[in-house]
Amino acid sequence: MDAAIACFRRRGFHQATMAEICAEAGISAGALYRYFSSKADIIGAIAEDKRGENDEAFKRAADQHGFIEAICLSARGFFDKFADGDGALIADILSEAIRDDAVSASLRCTDQSSVQIFMQAFRHAQTRGEIDATLDPEIATNTLFGALEGIGLRRAFCRETDADEAISQFRALAERYLEPRP
Amino acid sequence: MDAAIACFRRRGFHQATMAEICAEAGISAGALYRYFSSKADIIGAIAEDKRGENDEAFKRAADQHGFIEAICLSARGFFDKFADGDGALIADILSEAIRDDAVSASLRCTDQSSVQIFMQAFRHAQTRGEIDATLDPEIATNTLFGALEGIGLRRAFCRETDADEAISQFRALAERYLEPRP
DNA sequence: ACCTGAACACCGTTCAAGT
DNA sequence: ACCTGAACACCGTTCAAGT
């Protein structure tokens, strides 16, 4: 899987060939298909793996700092990927996940557990009065996830690679969206 | 180009073959390459075309109704595409535009003129007091574009196809983001 | 049981030949 | 000048043969 990440990062999902991944991993084509059922399956597995790492970091941050600080920290990790040139790869993952039900089902499950973790922190922040208590936690979490991803993709499209700018852009949106109403 | 749209919609960008597009359009492979230099070039041309249509609708709406109503109307047109199953196609366009500089350069130019149109309406709304005057028009416009796209993609990923729900989700975000501050 | 890699099926692109 | 479509180069996937 590390070999696949290296190849996808170097050349992109559709440009990288199975032969390259095999060479990088030091195995044959047949062996690769023993571990992954298709090329789309590889990208799905990568996406799930990355998501799991991020959840852990968020949970720690949400305990120590506020909810907004914690999502901005998550955002930093996410925007750094775009700075590394992984923007197109993330778009490819989305495309495969939207089109391919096999990839999607498993990724949606992982995504759902991320949403649960964020929702729990969201509710705590609501009771603390840090964010607006009238917001629906599930809708708001999904809105923030979507906006974060969209801002990152758009910045990659516009060739804007400064991660700090991206974060302050996202932070301004999140703060105004979540701010308690009088 | 209509033939390509039909094929991409039916089977997706990477699944649709040039042979299919040729058959649908009633021309040969050689002739197709007289009009488009590559498969990526076709999707770029489609994206530019769609964007132009939307700009016109937005300009009319911004004059008649407020800025927020106008972007929600744009959002409706956009979310309807996802309901039609074009979510993966939009992700493919983004992926190609992020990776391929030839596709990107021309699409960015079209995008930039959309941004200009939105920014102008944005400034008018600021002077009218409809939205917060302290927001930077360019950053805010890009943030809204990114958030809109991200919410659409995420909903497609989650298999949520209700366009009305999508709009109210986006509207809540936009209203809170743009609301004048005391 | 697990791996190898040649073979297969398929697709984007080109270009010599035709009109 | 413009089009045709066979041919080319290439890639994801499979499976008979090997260990």
CSV table of C-alpha atoms (C1' of nucleotides) in Angstrom, one decimal:
chain,number,residue,atom,x,y,z
A,1,MET,CA,0.0,0.0,0.0
A,2,ASP,CA,2.9,2.3,0.7
A,3,ALA,CA,4.2,1.5,-2.8
A,4,ALA,CA,0.8,2.5,-4.2
A,5,ILE,CA,0.8,5.8,-2.3
A,6,ALA,CA,4.2,6.6,-3.7
A,7,CYS,CA,3.2,5.8,-7.3
A,8,PHE,CA,-0.1,7.7,-7.0
A,9,ARG,CA,1.6,10.7,-5.5
A,10,ARG,CA,4.2,10.7,-8.2
A,11,ARG,CA,2.0,10.2,-11.2
A,12,GLY,CA,-1.7,10.3,-10.1
A,13,PHE,CA,-4.2,7.6,-9.9
A,14,HIS,CA,-5.1,7.1,-13.5
A,15,GLN,CA,-1.5,7.7,-14.8
A,16,ALA,CA,0.2,5.3,-12.4
A,17,THR,CA,0.2,1.7,-13.8
A,18,MET,CA,-0.3,-1.5,-11.9
A,19,ALA,CA,3.1,-2.6,-13.3
A,20,GLU,CA,4.7,0.4,-11.5
A,21,ILE,CA,3.1,-0.4,-8.2
A,22,CYS,CA,4.2,-4.0,-8.5
A,23,ALA,CA,7.7,-3.0,-9.2
A,24,GLU,CA,7.7,-0.5,-6.3
A,25,ALA,CA,6.3,-3.1,-4.0
A,26,GLY,CA,8.6,-5.8,-5.3
A,27,ILE,CA,5.8,-8.3,-6.1
A,28,SER,CA,4.1,-9.6,-9.3
A,29,ALA,CA,0.8,-8.6,-10.7
A,30,GLY,CA,-0.8,-11.8,-9.6
A,31,ALA,CA,0.3,-11.2,-6.0
A,32,LEU,CA,-1.1,-7.7,-6.0
A,33,TYR,CA,-4.5,-9.0,-7.0
A,34,ARG,CA,-4.3,-11.3,-4.0
A,35,TYR,CA,-4.4,-8.3,-1.6
A,36,PHE,CA,-6.6,-5.8,-3.6
A,37,SER,CA,-9.4,-6.8,-5.9
A,38,SER,CA,-8.9,-3.8,-8.3
A,39,LYS,CA,-7.1,-0.5,-8.8
A,40,ALA,CA,-10.1,1.3,-7.3
A,41,ASP,CA,-9.9,-0.9,-4.3
A,42,ILE,CA,-6.3,0.3,-3.6
A,43,ILE,CA,-7.3,3.9,-3.5
A,44,GLY,CA,-10.2,3.1,-1.3
A,45,ALA,CA,-8.0,1.4,1.2
A,46,ILE,CA,-5.6,4.3,1.2
A,47,ALA,CA,-8.4,6.8,1.9
A,48,GLU,CA,-9.6,4.7,4.8
A,49,ASP,CA,-6.2,4.5,6.3
A,50,LYS,CA,-5.6,8.3,6.1
A,51,ARG,CA,-8.9,9.0,7.7
A,52,GLY,CA,-8.2,6.8,10.7
A,53,GLU,CA,-5.0,8.7,11.4
A,54,ASN,CA,-6.8,12.0,11.3
A,55,ASP,CA,-9.5,10.9,13.7
A,56,GLU,CA,-7.0,10.2,16.4
A,57,ALA,CA,-5.4,13.6,16.1
A,58,PHE,CA,-8.7,15.3,16.2
A,59,LYS,CA,-9.9,13.5,19.3
A,60,ARG,CA,-6.7,14.6,21.2
A,61,ALA,CA,-7.1,18.2,20.0
A,62,ALA,CA,-10.8,18.5,20.9
A,63,ASP,CA,-10.0,17.5,24.5
A,64,GLN,CA,-7.2,20.0,24.9
A,65,HIS,CA,-8.3,23.0,22.9
A,66,GLY,CA,-11.8,24.1,21.7
A,67,PHE,CA,-13.8,22.6,19.0
A,68,ILE,CA,-12.9,25.3,16.5
A,69,GLU,CA,-9.2,24.9,17.2
A,70,ALA,CA,-9.5,21.1,16.8
A,71,ILE,CA,-11.2,21.3,13.3
A,72,CYS,CA,-8.6,23.9,12.2
A,73,LEU,CA,-5.9,21.5,13.3
A,74,SER,CA,-7.6,18.8,11.2
A,75,ALA,CA,-7.9,21.3,8.4
A,76,ARG,CA,-4.1,21.9,8.6
A,77,GLY,CA,-3.4,18.2,8.1
A,78,PHE,CA,-5.8,18.1,5.2
A,79,PHE,CA,-4.5,21.2,3.5
A,80,ASP,CA,-1.0,20.0,3.8
A,81,LYS,CA,-1.9,17.1,1.5
A,82,PHE,CA,-3.0,19.6,-1.2
A,83,ALA,CA,0.3,21.5,-0.7
A,84,ASP,CA,2.1,18.1,-1.4
A,85,GLY,CA,0.3,17.9,-4.7
A,86,ASP,CA,-2.3,15.3,-3.6
A,87,GLY,CA,-5.2,17.5,-4.7
A,88,ALA,CA,-6.0,15.5,-7.9
A,89,LEU,CA,-5.6,12.3,-6.0
A,90,ILE,CA,-8.3,13.4,-3.5
A,91,ALA,CA,-10.6,14.3,-6.4
A,92,ASP,CA,-9.9,10.8,-7.9
A,93,ILE,CA,-10.8,9.2,-4.6
A,94,LEU,CA,-14.1,11.2,-4.5
A,95,SER,CA,-14.9,10.3,-8.1
A,96,GLU,CA,-14.3,6.5,-7.5
A,97,ALA,CA,-16.2,6.6,-4.2
A,98,ILE,CA,-19.2,8.4,-5.9
A,99,ARG,CA,-19.3,6.1,-8.9
A,100,ASP,CA,-18.2,2.7,-7.5
A,101,ASP,CA,-20.5,1.2,-4.9
A,102,ALA,CA,-17.9,-1.3,-3.7
A,103,VAL,CA,-15.4,1.5,-2.9
A,104,SER,CA,-18.1,3.7,-1.6
A,105,ALA,CA,-19.7,1.4,0.9
A,106,SER,CA,-16.5,0.7,2.8
A,107,LEU,CA,-15.4,4.3,2.7
A,108,ARG,CA,-18.7,5.6,3.8
A,109,CYS,CA,-18.5,3.4,6.9
A,110,THR,CA,-15.2,4.9,7.8
A,111,ASP,CA,-16.5,8.3,7.1
A,112,GLN,CA,-19.5,7.8,9.3
A,113,SER,CA,-17.3,7.0,12.3
A,114,SER,CA,-15.4,10.2,11.7
A,115,VAL,CA,-18.6,12.1,11.6
A,116,GLN,CA,-19.6,10.5,14.9
A,117,ILE,CA,-16.4,11.6,16.6
A,118,PHE,CA,-16.8,15.1,15.4
A,119,MET,CA,-20.5,15.2,16.4
A,120,GLN,CA,-19.6,14.2,19.9
A,121,ALA,CA,-17.1,17.0,20.2
A,122,PHE,CA,-19.7,19.3,18.6
A,123,ARG,CA,-22.3,18.6,21.2
A,124,HIS,CA,-19.8,19.1,24.0
A,125,ALA,CA,-18.9,22.5,22.5
A,126,GLN,CA,-22.6,23.3,22.3
A,127,THR,CA,-23.2,22.6,26.0
A,128,ARG,CA,-20.0,24.6,26.9
A,129,GLY,CA,-21.5,27.5,24.9
A,130,GLU,CA,-18.5,27.7,22.5
A,131,ILE,CA,-20.8,27.2,19.5
A,132,ASP,CA,-24.4,27.9,18.6
A,133,ALA,CA,-26.7,25.4,20.4
A,134,THR,CA,-29.4,25.6,17.9
A,135,LEU,CA,-27.4,24.0,15.1
A,136,ASP,CA,-28.1,20.4,14.2
A,137,PRO,CA,-24.9,18.5,15.0
A,138,GLU,CA,-25.1,16.1,12.1
A,139,ILE,CA,-26.0,18.6,9.4
A,140,ALA,CA,-23.4,21.1,10.7
A,141,THR,CA,-20.6,18.5,10.8
A,142,ASN,CA,-21.4,17.4,7.3
A,143,THR,CA,-21.5,21.0,6.2
A,144,LEU,CA,-18.1,21.7,7.7
A,145,PHE,CA,-16.6,18.5,6.2
A,146,GLY,CA,-17.9,19.4,2.8
A,147,ALA,CA,-16.8,23.0,3.0
A,148,LEU,CA,-13.3,22.0,4.1
A,149,GLU,CA,-12.9,19.5,1.2
A,150,GLY,CA,-14.4,22.0,-1.3
A,151,ILE,CA,-12.1,24.8,-0.2
A,152,GLY,CA,-9.1,22.5,-0.5
A,153,LEU,CA,-10.0,21.3,-3.9
A,154,ARG,CA,-10.8,24.7,-5.2
A,155,ARG,CA,-7.5,26.1,-4.0
A,156,ALA,CA,-5.7,23.2,-5.7
A,157,PHE,CA,-7.6,24.0,-8.9
A,158,CYS,CA,-6.6,27.7,-8.5
A,159,ARG,CA,-2.9,26.7,-7.8
A,160,GLU,CA,-3.0,28.4,-4.4
A,161,THR,CA,-0.7,26.3,-2.3
A,162,ASP,CA,-0.3,28.4,0.9
A,163,ALA,CA,-1.7,26.2,3.7
A,164,ASP,CA,-1.8,29.1,6.2
A,165,GLU,CA,-4.0,31.1,3.9
A,166,ALA,CA,-6.2,28.1,3.4
A,167,ILE,CA,-6.6,27.7,7.2
A,168,SER,CA,-7.5,31.3,7.9
A,169,GLN,CA,-10.0,31.1,5.0
A,170,PHE,CA,-11.6,28.0,6.5
A,171,ARG,CA,-11.4,29.4,10.1
A,172,ALA,CA,-13.3,32.5,9.2
A,173,LEU,CA,-16.1,30.5,7.6
A,174,ALA,CA,-16.3,28.0,10.5
A,175,GLU,CA,-16.2,30.8,13.2
A,176,ARG,CA,-19.0,32.7,11.6
A,177,TYR,CA,-21.1,29.6,10.9
A,178,LEU,CA,-20.7,28.2,14.4
A,179,GLU,CA,-20.9,31.5,16.4
A,180,PRO,CA,-23.5,31.5,19.2
A,181,ARG,CA,-26.5,33.6,18.2
A,182,PRO,CA,-28.0,36.2,20.5
B,1,MET,CA,-19.9,17.8,-27.5
B,2,ASP,CA,-23.5,16.9,-26.8
B,3,ALA,CA,-22.6,13.3,-27.7
B,4,ALA,CA,-19.7,13.4,-25.2
B,5,ILE,CA,-22.0,14.7,-22.5
B,6,ALA,CA,-24.5,11.9,-23.1
B,7,CYS,CA,-21.7,9.3,-22.9
B,8,PHE,CA,-20.1,10.7,-19.8
B,9,ARG,CA,-23.4,11.0,-18.1
B,10,ARG,CA,-24.3,7.4,-19.0
B,11,ARG,CA,-21.0,5.8,-18.1
B,12,GLY,CA,-18.7,8.4,-16.5
B,13,PHE,CA,-15.6,10.0,-17.9
B,14,HIS,CA,-13.1,7.2,-17.5
B,15,GLN,CA,-15.6,4.5,-18.4
B,16,ALA,CA,-16.9,6.1,-21.6
B,17,THR,CA,-14.7,5.2,-24.6
B,18,MET,CA,-13.8,7.5,-27.5
B,19,ALA,CA,-15.4,4.9,-29.8
B,20,GLU,CA,-18.7,5.4,-28.0
B,21,ILE,CA,-18.5,9.1,-28.3
B,22,CYS,CA,-17.6,8.8,-32.0
B,23,ALA,CA,-20.6,6.5,-32.6
B,24,GLU,CA,-22.9,8.8,-30.7
B,25,ALA,CA,-21.7,11.8,-32.6
B,26,GLY,CA,-21.7,9.9,-35.9
B,27,ILE,CA,-18.1,10.7,-36.8
B,28,SER,CA,-14.8,8.8,-36.9
B,29,ALA,CA,-12.0,8.8,-34.4
B,30,GLY,CA,-9.8,10.9,-36.6
B,31,ALA,CA,-12.5,13.6,-37.0
B,32,LEU,CA,-13.0,13.8,-33.3
B,33,TYR,CA,-9.4,14.6,-32.8
B,34,ARG,CA,-9.8,17.4,-35.3
B,35,TYR,CA,-12.1,19.2,-32.8
B,36,PHE,CA,-10.6,18.1,-29.5
B,37,SER,CA,-6.9,17.4,-28.8
B,38,SER,CA,-7.6,14.7,-26.2
B,39,LYS,CA,-10.2,13.1,-23.9
B,40,ALA,CA,-9.3,15.5,-21.2
B,41,ASP,CA,-9.8,18.4,-23.6
B,42,ILE,CA,-13.4,17.4,-24.1
B,43,ILE,CA,-14.3,17.4,-20.4
B,44,GLY,CA,-12.6,20.8,-20.1
B,45,ALA,CA,-14.8,22.2,-22.9
B,46,ILE,CA,-17.9,20.8,-21.3
B,47,ALA,CA,-17.1,22.4,-18.0
B,48,GLU,CA,-16.5,25.8,-19.6
B,49,ASP,CA,-19.7,25.6,-21.4
B,50,LYS,CA,-21.8,24.8,-18.3
B,51,ARG,CA,-20.1,27.6,-16.4
B,52,GLY,CA,-21.1,30.2,-18.9
B,53,GLU,CA,-24.7,29.2,-18.8
B,54,ASN,CA,-24.7,29.6,-15.0
B,55,ASP,CA,-23.1,33.1,-15.0
B,56,GLU,CA,-26.0,34.5,-17.1
B,57,ALA,CA,-28.6,33.1,-14.7
B,58,PHE,CA,-26.8,34.5,-11.7
B,59,LYS,CA,-26.5,38.0,-13.2
B,60,ARG,CA,-30.2,38.1,-13.8
B,61,ALA,CA,-31.0,36.8,-10.3
B,62,ALA,CA,-28.6,39.2,-8.5
B,63,ASP,CA,-30.3,42.2,-10.1
B,64,GLN,CA,-33.9,41.1,-9.2
B,65,HIS,CA,-33.4,39.4,-5.8
B,66,GLY,CA,-30.6,39.8,-3.1
B,67,PHE,CA,-27.1,38.4,-3.3
B,68,ILE,CA,-27.9,35.4,-1.0
B,69,GLU,CA,-31.0,34.5,-3.1
B,70,ALA,CA,-28.9,34.7,-6.2
B,71,ILE,CA,-26.2,32.3,-5.0
B,72,CYS,CA,-28.9,29.9,-3.7
B,73,LEU,CA,-30.4,30.0,-7.2
B,74,SER,CA,-27.0,29.1,-8.6
B,75,ALA,CA,-26.6,26.5,-5.9
B,76,ARG,CA,-29.9,24.9,-7.1
B,77,GLY,CA,-28.7,24.6,-10.6
B,78,PHE,CA,-25.5,23.1,-9.3
B,79,PHE,CA,-27.1,20.6,-6.9
B,80,ASP,CA,-29.5,19.5,-9.6
B,81,LYS,CA,-26.5,18.2,-11.5
B,82,PHE,CA,-25.6,16.0,-8.6
B,83,ALA,CA,-29.2,14.7,-8.4
B,84,ASP,CA,-28.8,13.8,-12.1
B,85,GLY,CA,-25.8,11.6,-11.2
B,86,ASP,CA,-23.2,13.9,-12.4
B,87,GLY,CA,-21.3,14.0,-9.1
B,88,ALA,CA,-18.5,11.7,-10.2
B,89,LEU,CA,-18.2,13.6,-13.5
B,90,ILE,CA,-17.7,16.8,-11.6
B,91,ALA,CA,-15.0,15.1,-9.4
B,92,ASP,CA,-13.4,13.9,-12.7
B,93,ILE,CA,-13.4,17.4,-14.1
B,94,LEU,CA,-11.7,18.7,-10.9
B,95,SER,CA,-9.2,16.0,-11.0
B,96,GLU,CA,-8.2,16.6,-14.6
B,97,ALA,CA,-8.2,20.4,-14.0
B,98,ILE,CA,-5.9,20.0,-11.0
B,99,ARG,CA,-3.5,17.7,-12.7
B,100,ASP,CA,-3.5,18.7,-16.4
B,101,ASP,CA,-2.2,22.3,-16.9
B,102,ALA,CA,-3.7,22.5,-20.4
B,103,VAL,CA,-7.2,21.8,-19.2
B,104,SER,CA,-6.6,23.9,-16.1
B,105,ALA,CA,-5.4,27.1,-17.8
B,106,SER,CA,-8.4,27.5,-20.0
B,107,LEU,CA,-10.9,26.5,-17.2
B,108,ARG,CA,-9.3,28.8,-14.7
B,109,CYS,CA,-9.8,31.7,-17.1
B,110,THR,CA,-13.5,30.9,-17.4
B,111,ASP,CA,-13.7,30.4,-13.6
B,112,GLN,CA,-12.0,33.8,-13.0
B,113,SER,CA,-14.7,35.6,-15.0
B,114,SER,CA,-17.4,33.9,-12.9
B,115,VAL,CA,-15.6,35.1,-9.8
B,116,GLN,CA,-15.5,38.6,-11.2
B,117,ILE,CA,-19.3,38.6,-11.8
B,118,PHE,CA,-20.0,37.3,-8.3
B,119,MET,CA,-17.5,39.8,-6.7
B,120,GLN,CA,-19.3,42.6,-8.4
B,121,ALA,CA,-22.7,41.5,-7.0
B,122,PHE,CA,-20.9,40.9,-3.7
B,123,ARG,CA,-19.7,44.5,-3.5
B,124,HIS,CA,-23.2,45.8,-4.3
B,125,ALA,CA,-24.7,43.7,-1.5
B,126,GLN,CA,-22.1,45.1,0.9
B,127,THR,CA,-22.9,48.7,0.1
B,128,ARG,CA,-26.6,47.9,0.4
B,129,GLY,CA,-25.9,46.5,3.9
B,130,GLU,CA,-27.2,43.0,2.9
B,131,ILE,CA,-23.9,41.3,3.8
B,132,ASP,CA,-21.0,42.1,6.1
B,133,ALA,CA,-18.9,45.0,4.7
B,134,THR,CA,-15.7,43.8,6.4
B,135,LEU,CA,-15.4,40.6,4.3
B,136,ASP,CA,-12.9,40.6,1.5
B,137,PRO,CA,-15.0,40.1,-1.7
B,138,GLU,CA,-12.4,37.9,-3.4
B,139,ILE,CA,-11.7,35.6,-0.5
B,140,ALA,CA,-15.4,35.3,0.4
B,141,THR,CA,-16.4,34.5,-3.1
B,142,ASN,CA,-13.8,31.8,-3.4
B,143,THR,CA,-14.8,30.4,0.0
B,144,LEU,CA,-18.5,30.2,-1.1
B,145,PHE,CA,-17.6,28.6,-4.4
B,146,GLY,CA,-15.4,26.0,-2.7
B,147,ALA,CA,-18.0,25.3,0.0
B,148,LEU,CA,-20.8,24.9,-2.5
B,149,GLU,CA,-18.8,22.4,-4.6
B,150,GLY,CA,-17.6,20.6,-1.5
B,151,ILE,CA,-21.1,20.2,0.0
B,152,GLY,CA,-22.4,18.9,-3.4
B,153,LEU,CA,-19.6,16.4,-3.7
B,154,ARG,CA,-19.9,15.2,-0.2
B,155,ARG,CA,-23.7,14.7,-0.5
B,156,ALA,CA,-23.1,12.7,-3.7
B,157,PHE,CA,-20.6,10.6,-1.8
B,158,CYS,CA,-23.1,10.1,1.0
B,159,ARG,CA,-25.8,9.2,-1.5
B,160,GLU,CA,-28.0,12.1,-0.4
B,161,THR,CA,-29.8,13.3,-3.5
B,162,ASP,CA,-32.4,15.7,-2.1
B,163,ALA,CA,-31.6,19.0,-3.8
B,164,ASP,CA,-33.9,21.0,-1.4
B,165,GLU,CA,-32.1,19.7,1.6
B,166,ALA,CA,-28.7,20.6,0.0
B,167,ILE,CA,-29.8,24.1,-0.7
B,168,SER,CA,-31.1,24.8,2.9
B,169,GLN,CA,-27.8,23.3,4.1
B,170,PHE,CA,-25.8,25.7,1.9
B,171,ARG,CA,-28.1,28.6,2.6
B,172,ALA,CA,-27.6,28.3,6.4
B,173,LEU,CA,-23.9,28.3,5.9
B,174,ALA,CA,-23.9,31.3,3.5
B,175,GLU,CA,-26.3,33.4,5.7
B,176,ARG,CA,-24.3,33.0,8.8
B,177,TYR,CA,-21.0,33.6,7.0
B,178,LEU,CA,-22.2,36.7,5.2
B,179,GLU,CA,-24.4,38.2,8.0
B,180,PRO,CA,-23.5,41.8,8.9
B,181,ARG,CA,-21.6,42.0,12.2
B,182,PRO,CA,-22.7,44.5,14.9
C,1,DA,C1',-1.2,-22.6,-0.5
C,2,DC,C1',0.9,-19.0,-2.8
C,3,DC,C1',3.4,-16.7,-6.5
C,4,DT,C1',4.9,-15.7,-11.4
C,5,DG,C1',4.5,-13.4,-15.7
C,6,DA,C1',3.0,-14.2,-20.3
C,7,DA,C1',-1.4,-13.7,-22.5
C,8,DC,C1',-5.8,-11.4,-23.1
C,9,DA,C1',-9.1,-7.9,-23.8
C,10,DC,C1',-9.5,-3.2,-24.3
C,11,DC,C1',-8.9,1.7,-25.2
C,12,DG,C1',-6.7,6.4,-26.4
C,13,DT,C1',-4.3,8.2,-30.2
C,14,DT,C1',-2.1,8.4,-34.8
C,15,DC,C1',-1.4,8.5,-39.7
C,16,DA,C1',-1.3,6.4,-44.4
C,17,DA,C1',-4.7,6.2,-47.7
C,18,DG,C1',-9.0,7.8,-49.5
C,19,DT,C1',-12.5,11.5,-51.1
D,1,DA,C1',-8.8,20.4,-47.1
D,2,DC,C1',-11.0,17.0,-44.6
D,3,DC,C1',-12.4,12.3,-43.2
D,4,DT,C1',-11.7,7.2,-42.5
D,5,DG,C1',-10.6,3.3,-39.8
D,6,DA,C1',-7.0,0.0,-39.4
D,7,DA,C1',-2.9,-0.1,-36.7
D,8,DC,C1',-0.1,1.0,-32.7
D,9,DA,C1',1.2,1.4,-28.0
D,10,DC,C1',-0.2,0.7,-23.6
D,11,DC,C1',-2.6,-1.0,-19.4
D,12,DG,C1',-5.8,-3.5,-16.0
D,13,DT,C1',-6.8,-8.1,-15.1
D,14,DT,C1',-6.6,-13.2,-15.4
D,15,DC,C1',-5.0,-17.9,-15.1
D,16,DA,C1',-2.1,-21.9,-16.6
D,17,DA,C1',2.1,-23.3,-15.0
D,18,DG,C1',5.6,-23.3,-11.5
D,19,DT,C1',7.4,-23.6,-6.4
